[in-house]
């Protein structure tokens, strides 16, 4: 009987460890997410007809739409769940990889209240987009919904 109690105790401790790891990961995700929460649009207009918006919410539902000719159009990632992973190393900024529906979408970081994001690093070297206003977004006070 004593052995059974010890075995059950060890099993329960093992299951508890998974929960602690999951809790730690959620705490980290919340800390990362907190800096991105809000609705973002281009810092410098790129195209007079199209204006993309990206939003991050407390419940990890991504907001993604664009305005074309005055009308709102949702992107396919709008409303999907997201999370963050560590991105490439940089000497000055902490870069994250945005994962939506288990698919890597982009790399991004924040500097001086500006969001910088790029879809892929395969096409552009990190030095070309970090700090580049062509990849910059400003938080907007417009409603996310």
mmCIF file of C-alpha atoms in Angstrom:
data_model
loop_
_atom_site.group_PDB
_atom_site.id
_atom_site.type_symbol
_atom_site.label_atom_id
_atom_site.label_comp_id
_atom_site.label_asym_id
_atom_site.label_seq_id
_atom_site.Cartn_x
_atom_site.Cartn_y
_atom_site.Cartn_z
ATOM 1 C CA UNK A 1 0.000 0.000 0.000
ATOM 2 C CA UNK A 2 2.831 2.362 0.881
ATOM 3 C CA UNK A 3 4.459 1.702 -2.518
ATOM 4 C CA UNK A 4 1.180 2.456 -4.291
ATOM 5 C CA UNK A 5 0.884 5.805 -2.509
ATOM 6 C CA UNK A 6 4.485 6.685 -3.439
ATOM 7 C CA UNK A 7 3.890 5.743 -7.098
ATOM 8 C CA UNK A 8 0.649 7.755 -7.214
ATOM 9 C CA UNK A 9 2.429 10.721 -5.599
ATOM 10 C CA UNK A 10 5.199 10.615 -8.203
ATOM 11 C CA UNK A 11 2.643 10.415 -11.025
ATOM 12 C CA UNK A 12 0.715 13.376 -9.644
ATOM 13 C CA UNK A 13 3.903 15.402 -9.316
ATOM 14 C CA UNK A 14 4.771 14.589 -12.926
ATOM 15 C CA UNK A 15 1.401 15.809 -14.181
ATOM 16 C CA UNK A 16 1.725 18.912 -12.055
ATOM 17 C CA UNK A 17 5.062 19.746 -13.698
ATOM 18 C CA UNK A 18 3.424 19.881 -17.130
ATOM 19 C CA UNK A 19 0.870 22.338 -15.811
ATOM 20 C CA UNK A 20 3.596 24.520 -14.302
ATOM 21 C CA UNK A 21 5.476 24.557 -17.637
ATOM 22 C CA UNK A 22 2.255 25.476 -19.462
ATOM 23 C CA UNK A 23 1.545 28.220 -16.907
ATOM 24 C CA UNK A 24 5.080 29.595 -17.332
ATOM 25 C CA UNK A 25 4.687 29.631 -21.119
ATOM 26 C CA UNK A 26 1.341 31.441 -20.843
ATOM 27 C CA UNK A 27 2.856 34.016 -18.509
ATOM 28 C CA UNK A 28 5.657 34.609 -21.036
ATOM 29 C CA UNK A 29 3.150 34.837 -23.913
ATOM 30 C CA UNK A 30 1.133 37.414 -21.946
ATOM 31 C CA UNK A 31 4.261 39.464 -21.247
ATOM 32 C CA UNK A 32 5.221 39.495 -24.925
ATOM 33 C CA UNK A 33 1.662 40.152 -26.090
ATOM 34 C CA UNK A 34 1.207 43.100 -23.725
ATOM 35 C CA UNK A 35 3.680 45.209 -25.704
ATOM 36 C CA UNK A 36 1.865 44.582 -29.014
ATOM 37 C CA UNK A 37 -1.775 44.972 -27.890
ATOM 38 C CA UNK A 38 -3.643 47.489 -29.996
ATOM 39 C CA UNK A 39 -4.382 48.265 -33.618
ATOM 40 C CA UNK A 40 -1.504 49.197 -35.914
ATOM 41 C CA UNK A 41 -1.334 50.807 -39.362
ATOM 42 C CA UNK A 42 1.476 51.956 -41.629
ATOM 43 C CA UNK A 43 3.565 54.730 -40.099
ATOM 44 C CA UNK A 44 4.168 56.099 -43.604
ATOM 45 C CA UNK A 45 1.419 55.552 -46.229
ATOM 46 C CA UNK A 46 2.596 53.182 -48.972
ATOM 47 C CA UNK A 47 -0.347 53.053 -51.355
ATOM 48 C CA UNK A 48 -3.155 55.569 -51.538
ATOM 49 C CA UNK A 49 -5.729 52.821 -52.262
ATOM 50 C CA UNK A 50 -4.736 50.171 -49.713
ATOM 51 C CA UNK A 51 -4.089 50.589 -46.011
ATOM 52 C CA UNK A 52 -3.372 47.450 -43.910
ATOM 53 C CA UNK A 53 -4.264 47.184 -40.223
ATOM 54 C CA UNK A 54 -2.955 44.625 -37.738
ATOM 55 C CA UNK A 55 -4.245 44.154 -34.219
ATOM 56 C CA UNK A 56 -3.255 42.176 -31.158
ATOM 57 C CA UNK A 57 -5.780 41.450 -28.418
ATOM 58 C CA UNK A 58 -5.673 40.264 -24.804
ATOM 59 C CA UNK A 59 -7.366 37.007 -25.826
ATOM 60 C CA UNK A 60 -4.767 36.289 -28.568
ATOM 61 C CA UNK A 61 -7.131 36.731 -31.524
ATOM 62 C CA UNK A 62 -5.342 38.404 -34.410
ATOM 63 C CA UNK A 63 -6.956 41.304 -36.225
ATOM 64 C CA UNK A 64 -5.970 41.725 -39.834
ATOM 65 C CA UNK A 65 -7.777 43.746 -42.451
ATOM 66 C CA UNK A 66 -7.158 46.399 -45.046
ATOM 67 C CA UNK A 67 -9.026 49.393 -46.333
ATOM 68 C CA UNK A 68 -9.343 49.458 -50.105
ATOM 69 C CA UNK A 69 -11.095 52.345 -51.814
ATOM 70 C CA UNK A 70 -12.735 53.264 -48.503
ATOM 71 C CA UNK A 71 -14.074 49.746 -47.753
ATOM 72 C CA UNK A 72 -12.889 47.312 -45.068
ATOM 73 C CA UNK A 73 -11.788 43.832 -46.215
ATOM 74 C CA UNK A 74 -10.762 41.100 -43.743
ATOM 75 C CA UNK A 75 -7.587 39.136 -44.424
ATOM 76 C CA UNK A 76 -7.626 35.342 -44.077
ATOM 77 C CA UNK A 77 -5.788 35.541 -40.730
ATOM 78 C CA UNK A 78 -8.390 37.852 -39.165
ATOM 79 C CA UNK A 79 -9.808 36.358 -35.943
ATOM 80 C CA UNK A 80 -7.286 33.497 -35.788
ATOM 81 C CA UNK A 81 -5.320 32.539 -32.687
ATOM 82 C CA UNK A 82 -1.695 33.575 -32.429
ATOM 83 C CA UNK A 83 1.387 33.146 -30.276
ATOM 84 C CA UNK A 84 4.999 34.282 -30.268
ATOM 85 C CA UNK A 85 8.329 32.499 -30.562
ATOM 86 C CA UNK A 86 11.821 33.884 -30.337
ATOM 87 C CA UNK A 87 13.007 35.357 -33.616
ATOM 88 C CA UNK A 88 16.479 35.965 -34.964
ATOM 89 C CA UNK A 89 19.058 37.468 -32.649
ATOM 90 C CA UNK A 90 19.750 41.173 -32.884
ATOM 91 C CA UNK A 91 22.201 43.201 -30.820
ATOM 92 C CA UNK A 92 19.731 45.992 -30.064
ATOM 93 C CA UNK A 93 16.161 44.610 -30.337
ATOM 94 C CA UNK A 94 14.234 41.559 -29.165
ATOM 95 C CA UNK A 95 12.668 40.156 -32.324
ATOM 96 C CA UNK A 96 9.736 37.745 -32.182
ATOM 97 C CA UNK A 97 8.268 35.347 -34.696
ATOM 98 C CA UNK A 98 4.482 35.674 -34.961
ATOM 99 C CA UNK A 99 2.736 32.309 -35.315
ATOM 100 C CA UNK A 100 -0.903 32.266 -36.469
ATOM 101 C CA UNK A 101 -2.746 28.942 -36.557
ATOM 102 C CA UNK A 102 0.605 27.181 -36.088
ATOM 103 C CA UNK A 103 2.057 28.860 -39.194
ATOM 104 C CA UNK A 104 4.950 31.338 -39.002
ATOM 105 C CA UNK A 105 3.689 34.627 -40.433
ATOM 106 C CA UNK A 106 6.298 37.294 -39.790
ATOM 107 C CA UNK A 107 9.061 38.663 -37.624
ATOM 108 C CA UNK A 108 8.394 41.763 -35.554
ATOM 109 C CA UNK A 109 9.624 43.982 -32.759
ATOM 110 C CA UNK A 110 8.764 47.325 -31.164
ATOM 111 C CA UNK A 111 11.049 50.326 -30.847
ATOM 112 C CA UNK A 112 9.990 53.810 -29.685
ATOM 113 C CA UNK A 113 6.253 52.991 -29.951
ATOM 114 C CA UNK A 114 6.724 51.780 -33.527
ATOM 115 C CA UNK A 115 6.033 48.220 -34.658
ATOM 116 C CA UNK A 116 8.403 46.874 -37.282
ATOM 117 C CA UNK A 117 7.381 43.703 -39.088
ATOM 118 C CA UNK A 118 8.470 41.722 -42.126
ATOM 119 C CA UNK A 119 6.879 38.655 -43.653
ATOM 120 C CA UNK A 120 10.077 36.709 -44.169
ATOM 121 C CA UNK A 121 13.782 37.054 -43.711
ATOM 122 C CA UNK A 122 14.505 34.872 -46.740
ATOM 123 C CA UNK A 123 14.013 37.849 -49.044
ATOM 124 C CA UNK A 124 15.457 40.609 -46.868
ATOM 125 C CA UNK A 125 18.513 40.693 -44.636
ATOM 126 C CA UNK A 126 17.784 41.661 -41.051
ATOM 127 C CA UNK A 127 19.832 44.866 -41.398
ATOM 128 C CA UNK A 128 17.577 46.024 -44.257
ATOM 129 C CA UNK A 129 14.284 46.004 -42.323
ATOM 130 C CA UNK A 130 15.286 46.731 -38.722
ATOM 131 C CA UNK A 131 14.560 50.434 -38.226
ATOM 132 C CA UNK A 132 13.403 50.847 -41.848
ATOM 133 C CA UNK A 133 10.293 53.060 -42.078
ATOM 134 C CA UNK A 134 8.999 50.953 -45.000
ATOM 135 C CA UNK A 135 8.310 48.200 -42.440
ATOM 136 C CA UNK A 136 7.026 50.499 -39.681
ATOM 137 C CA UNK A 137 3.546 50.655 -38.139
ATOM 138 C CA UNK A 138 2.143 53.098 -35.609
ATOM 139 C CA UNK A 139 -0.488 52.295 -33.005
ATOM 140 C CA UNK A 140 -3.787 53.923 -33.907
ATOM 141 C CA UNK A 141 -6.617 55.014 -31.660
ATOM 142 C CA UNK A 142 -9.202 53.630 -34.097
ATOM 143 C CA UNK A 143 -11.482 50.865 -32.859
ATOM 144 C CA UNK A 144 -10.270 47.318 -33.456
ATOM 145 C CA UNK A 145 -13.762 45.985 -34.073
#
